Structure formats: C-alpha cells, structure tokens
CSV table of C-alpha atoms in Angstrom, one decimal:
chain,number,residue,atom,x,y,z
M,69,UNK,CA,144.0,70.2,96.1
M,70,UNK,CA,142.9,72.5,99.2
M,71,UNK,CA,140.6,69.5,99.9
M,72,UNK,CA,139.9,71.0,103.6
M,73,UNK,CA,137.2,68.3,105.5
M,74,UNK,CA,137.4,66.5,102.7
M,75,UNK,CA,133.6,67.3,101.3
M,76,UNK,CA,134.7,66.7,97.9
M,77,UNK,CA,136.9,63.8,98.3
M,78,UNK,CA,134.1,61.7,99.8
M,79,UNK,CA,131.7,62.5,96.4
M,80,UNK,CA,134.7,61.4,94.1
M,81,UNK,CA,135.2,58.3,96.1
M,82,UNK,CA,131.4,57.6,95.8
M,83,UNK,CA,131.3,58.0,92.5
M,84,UNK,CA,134.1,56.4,90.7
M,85,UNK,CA,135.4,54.2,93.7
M,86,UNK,CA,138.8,55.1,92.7
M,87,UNK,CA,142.0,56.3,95.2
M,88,UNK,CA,141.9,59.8,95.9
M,89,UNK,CA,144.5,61.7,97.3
M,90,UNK,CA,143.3,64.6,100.2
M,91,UNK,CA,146.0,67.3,100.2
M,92,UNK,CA,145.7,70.6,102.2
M,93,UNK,CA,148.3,72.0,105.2
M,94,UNK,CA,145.7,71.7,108.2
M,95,UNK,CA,146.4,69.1,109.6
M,96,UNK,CA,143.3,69.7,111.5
M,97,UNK,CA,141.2,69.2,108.6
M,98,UNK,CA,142.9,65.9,107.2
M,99,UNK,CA,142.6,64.6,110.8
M,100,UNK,CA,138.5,64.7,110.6
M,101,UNK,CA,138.7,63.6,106.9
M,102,UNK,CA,140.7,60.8,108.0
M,103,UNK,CA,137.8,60.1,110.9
M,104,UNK,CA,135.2,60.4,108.4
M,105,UNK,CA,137.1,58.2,106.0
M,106,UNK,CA,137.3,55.2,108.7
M,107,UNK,CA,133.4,56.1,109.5
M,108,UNK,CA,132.5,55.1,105.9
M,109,UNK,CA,135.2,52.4,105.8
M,110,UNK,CA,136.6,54.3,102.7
M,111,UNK,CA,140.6,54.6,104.4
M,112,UNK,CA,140.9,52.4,101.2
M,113,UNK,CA,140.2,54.8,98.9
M,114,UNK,CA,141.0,58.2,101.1
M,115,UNK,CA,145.0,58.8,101.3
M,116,UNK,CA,145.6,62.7,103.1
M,117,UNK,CA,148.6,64.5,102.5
M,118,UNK,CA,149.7,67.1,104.6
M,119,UNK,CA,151.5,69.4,102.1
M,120,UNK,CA,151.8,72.8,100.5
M,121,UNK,CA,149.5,72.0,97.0
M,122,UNK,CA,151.7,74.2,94.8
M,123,UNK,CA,155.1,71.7,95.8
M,124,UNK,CA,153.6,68.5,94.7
M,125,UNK,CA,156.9,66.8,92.9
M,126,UNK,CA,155.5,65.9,89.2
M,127,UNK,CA,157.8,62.7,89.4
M,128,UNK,CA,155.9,61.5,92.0
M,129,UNK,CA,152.6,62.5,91.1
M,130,UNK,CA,150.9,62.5,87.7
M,131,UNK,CA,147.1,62.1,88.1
M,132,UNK,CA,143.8,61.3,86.0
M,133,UNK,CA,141.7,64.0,87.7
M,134,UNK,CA,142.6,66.8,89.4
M,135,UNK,CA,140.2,68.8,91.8
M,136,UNK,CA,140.4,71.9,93.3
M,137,UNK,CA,137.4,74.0,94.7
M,138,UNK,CA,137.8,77.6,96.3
M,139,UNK,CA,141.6,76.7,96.8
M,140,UNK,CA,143.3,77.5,93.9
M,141,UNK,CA,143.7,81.6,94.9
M,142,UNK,CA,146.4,80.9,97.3
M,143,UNK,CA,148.4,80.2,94.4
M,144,UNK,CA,146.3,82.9,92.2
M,145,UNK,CA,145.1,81.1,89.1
M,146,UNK,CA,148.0,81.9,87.0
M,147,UNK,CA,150.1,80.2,90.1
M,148,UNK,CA,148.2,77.2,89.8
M,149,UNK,CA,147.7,76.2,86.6
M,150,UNK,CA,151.8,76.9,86.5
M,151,UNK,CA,152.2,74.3,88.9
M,152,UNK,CA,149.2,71.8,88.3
M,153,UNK,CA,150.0,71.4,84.5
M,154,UNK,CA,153.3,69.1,85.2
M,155,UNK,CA,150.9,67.0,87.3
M,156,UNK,CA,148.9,65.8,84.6
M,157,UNK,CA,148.7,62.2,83.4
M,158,UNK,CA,148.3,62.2,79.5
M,159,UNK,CA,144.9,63.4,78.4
M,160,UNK,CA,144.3,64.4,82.3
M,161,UNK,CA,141.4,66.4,83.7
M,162,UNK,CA,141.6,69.7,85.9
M,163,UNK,CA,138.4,70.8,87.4
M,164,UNK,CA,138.8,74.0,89.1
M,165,UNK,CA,136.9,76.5,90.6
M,166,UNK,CA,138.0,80.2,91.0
M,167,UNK,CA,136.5,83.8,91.8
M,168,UNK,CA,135.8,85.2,88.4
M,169,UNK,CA,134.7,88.4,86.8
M,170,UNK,CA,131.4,87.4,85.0
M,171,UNK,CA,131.9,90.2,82.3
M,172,UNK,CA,133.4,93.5,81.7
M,173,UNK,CA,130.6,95.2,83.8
M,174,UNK,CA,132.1,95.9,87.5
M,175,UNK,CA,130.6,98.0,90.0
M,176,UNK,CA,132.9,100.2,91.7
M,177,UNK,CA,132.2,99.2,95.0
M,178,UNK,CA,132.7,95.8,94.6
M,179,UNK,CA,135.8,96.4,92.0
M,180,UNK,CA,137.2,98.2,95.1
M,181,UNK,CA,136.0,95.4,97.7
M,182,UNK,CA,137.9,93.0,95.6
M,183,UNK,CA,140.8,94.9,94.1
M,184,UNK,CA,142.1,94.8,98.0
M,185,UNK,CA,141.3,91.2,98.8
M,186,UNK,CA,141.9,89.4,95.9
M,187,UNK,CA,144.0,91.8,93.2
M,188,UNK,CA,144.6,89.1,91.0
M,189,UNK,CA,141.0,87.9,90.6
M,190,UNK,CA,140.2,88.2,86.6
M,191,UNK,CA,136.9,87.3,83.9
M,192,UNK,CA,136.6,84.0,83.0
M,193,UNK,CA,137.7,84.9,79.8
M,194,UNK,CA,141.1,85.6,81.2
M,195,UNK,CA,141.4,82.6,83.0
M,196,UNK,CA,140.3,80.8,79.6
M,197,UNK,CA,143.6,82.1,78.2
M,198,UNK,CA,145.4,81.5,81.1
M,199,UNK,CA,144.6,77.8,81.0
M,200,UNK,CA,145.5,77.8,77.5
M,201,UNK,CA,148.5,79.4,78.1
M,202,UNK,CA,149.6,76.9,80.7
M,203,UNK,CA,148.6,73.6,78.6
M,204,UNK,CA,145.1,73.0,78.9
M,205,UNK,CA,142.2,72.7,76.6
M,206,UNK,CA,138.9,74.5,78.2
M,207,UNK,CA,136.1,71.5,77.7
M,208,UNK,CA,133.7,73.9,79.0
M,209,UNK,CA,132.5,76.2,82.4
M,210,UNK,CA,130.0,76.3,84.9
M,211,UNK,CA,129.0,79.0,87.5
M,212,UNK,CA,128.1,78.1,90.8
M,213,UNK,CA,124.7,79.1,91.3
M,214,UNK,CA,124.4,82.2,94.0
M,215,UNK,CA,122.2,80.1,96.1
M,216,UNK,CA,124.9,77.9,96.8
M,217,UNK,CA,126.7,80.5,98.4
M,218,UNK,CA,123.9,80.8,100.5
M,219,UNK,CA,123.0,77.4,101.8
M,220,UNK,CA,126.2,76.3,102.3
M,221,UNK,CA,128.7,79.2,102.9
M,222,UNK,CA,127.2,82.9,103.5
M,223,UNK,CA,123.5,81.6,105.8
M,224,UNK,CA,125.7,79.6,108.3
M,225,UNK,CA,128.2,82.0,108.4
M,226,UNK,CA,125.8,84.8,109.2
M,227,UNK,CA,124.7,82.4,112.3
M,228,UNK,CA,128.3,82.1,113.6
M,229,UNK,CA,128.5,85.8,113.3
M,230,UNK,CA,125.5,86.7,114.9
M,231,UNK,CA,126.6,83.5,117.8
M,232,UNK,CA,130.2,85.2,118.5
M,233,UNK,CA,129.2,89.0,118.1
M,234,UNK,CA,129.0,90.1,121.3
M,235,UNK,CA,131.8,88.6,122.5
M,236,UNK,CA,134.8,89.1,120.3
M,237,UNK,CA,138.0,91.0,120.8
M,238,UNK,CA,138.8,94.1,118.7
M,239,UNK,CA,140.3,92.0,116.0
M,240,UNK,CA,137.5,89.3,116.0
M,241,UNK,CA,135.1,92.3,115.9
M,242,UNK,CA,136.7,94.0,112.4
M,243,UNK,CA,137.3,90.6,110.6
M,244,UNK,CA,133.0,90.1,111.5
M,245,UNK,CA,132.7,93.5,109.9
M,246,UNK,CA,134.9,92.9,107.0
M,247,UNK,CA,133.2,89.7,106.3
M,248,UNK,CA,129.0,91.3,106.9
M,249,UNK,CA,130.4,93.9,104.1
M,250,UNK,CA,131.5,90.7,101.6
M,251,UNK,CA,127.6,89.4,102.1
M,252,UNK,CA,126.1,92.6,101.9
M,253,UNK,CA,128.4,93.3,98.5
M,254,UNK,CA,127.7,89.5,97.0
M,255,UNK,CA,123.6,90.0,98.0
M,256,UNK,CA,124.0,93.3,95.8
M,257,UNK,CA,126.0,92.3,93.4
M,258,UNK,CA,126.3,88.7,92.6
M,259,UNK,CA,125.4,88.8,89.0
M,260,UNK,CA,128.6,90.5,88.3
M,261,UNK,CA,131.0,88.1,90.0
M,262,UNK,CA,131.2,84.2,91.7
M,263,UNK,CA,133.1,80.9,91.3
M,264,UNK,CA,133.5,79.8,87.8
M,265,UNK,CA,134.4,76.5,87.5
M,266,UNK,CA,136.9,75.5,84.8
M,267,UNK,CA,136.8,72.2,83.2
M,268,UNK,CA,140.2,71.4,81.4
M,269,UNK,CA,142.1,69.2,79.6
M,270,UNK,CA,145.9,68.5,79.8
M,271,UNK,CA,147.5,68.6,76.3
C-alpha cells in the first residue's frame, strides 16, 4: 500500500517469490516499477494498481500480508487500520510503519513542528490500541533506526536541496526551508519521535 517505485515490493518478491500487488496513485511511480519489474523479469510476480489505497473493495481483495511503509498517514493511522482490517485473509499479517511519539516526553518545538504537519500523529502506545481497536493483534514493534533516515531519506535530500537552491521560485524556496527546519528538528530531536513499525495480526 503507498508502494511508490516499488522498493519494497521488489524485497517481498525476492524473498517469498510470491505475487505481490504494487498499489499507489502515481502513475509515474508504477510506470518505473513496472520497468524495473520487466528488468528483473519479475512482471510474474509484480501486478501495479493505480488506485486510491484506502478504496480497495474487501470482496475483491483479502490478502496474506499486507505492507505499508511511510504511507499509511494519508489515511492517518486510525484511517487505515479502519480500512485495511476488511482486507485481511484469516490469520493475515499487517506490517506498517507510521510516525510515532516514542514516549510522553515532547519537546515543544518539535510538538509544535508536528502538531501543524501531522496533527493526528500519536505514541506507539496509542496506535497499539488503535490496532486493537480495529481487529488486530500487535505481534511486536520495531523503530527504524535514525540512521536510516539519514542514508536513505534526509543525506540525499539535503543534496537535492543544496542542487536546486539557487534557483527556485518563491514557493520552491519556502517548501526548501520548511523541509531544512524538519532535518534540523529530527538531528535535534530524534530520540523523541520516528517511524515505528507495527507488526499485526488480523483476528
């Protein structure tokens, strides 16, 4: 869900050599996931959907394992867990990642940074419940280590900025600000917040 180039797709077809379906709205992304997919001679196993992931019909789809990574906030987690539960094959396994509160402790500068860009963001210990609350069983979490954020997200990103800086528009030139401000706040205070990921169980 929100499988974007297709980066995790192409791991869960290595590994269990089983159909995967690719679904995300940019039809720019599945159209290189589909390239890659016939690079690796996997159009097999790789099937992209171009569709909104929170209007999947559950008599359509019911699946063994469903995985979602940085995606699920455009439904907020409450949203997607809502709408993912009915897609569940008996027994079926969510893995999810979300932006979580690590504990009660929130700076206020990043409780503000975060209150405006993602309001519905909550502790891992509220999106325990959630799950619970939507039909899942938590088998356990993980926390994506902050150095992941930096090798593959927040270090290229700085090099884009740094490529197109000079020569943005007005708009181009607030969204680079907006987004130096999110590094600055995550170098500071990254033991406070991150991506949780949220193993789960349909039951």
């Amino acid at each position: 869900m929100g499988c974007g180039t297709g980066i995790a797709s192409f791991l869960l077809t290595d590994h269990f050599r089983q159909p995967v379906l690719c679904v995300d709205t940019s039809e720019a992304f599945l159209s290189a996931l589909a390239e890659e997919a016939a690079r690796r001679e996997m159009t097999h196993l790789i099937t992209p959907l171009c569709m909104d992931m929170g209007t999947l019909d559950p008599d359509l789809y019911q699946f063994d394992l469903l995985w979602s990574e940085g995606a699920a906030y455009n439904l907020t987690f409450d949203g997607a867990m809502r709408r993912w539960r009915p897609l569940m094959a008996e027994d079926g396994i969510a893995v999810v990642s979300e932006m979580s509160w690590f504990g009660p402790d929130r700076p206020q500068e990043v409780l503000d940074y975060w209150g405006e860009a993602y309001p519905e963001m909550a502790s891992e210990a509220a999106n325990i419940a959630t799950a619970k609350r939507h039909g899942f069983d938590l088998l356990f979490t993980e926390r994506l280590p902050a150095q992941a954020w930096w090798a593959t997200y927040y270090d290229p990103l700085l090099k884009q900025l740094e490529v197109h800086a000079g020569s943005a528009s007005k708009m181009m030139q607030e969204a680079i600000s907006d987004t130096r401000r999110e590094i600055d706040l995550f170098r500071q205070y990254a033991a406070y917040y991150g991506y949780s990921f949220y193993v789960l169980k349909a039951v």
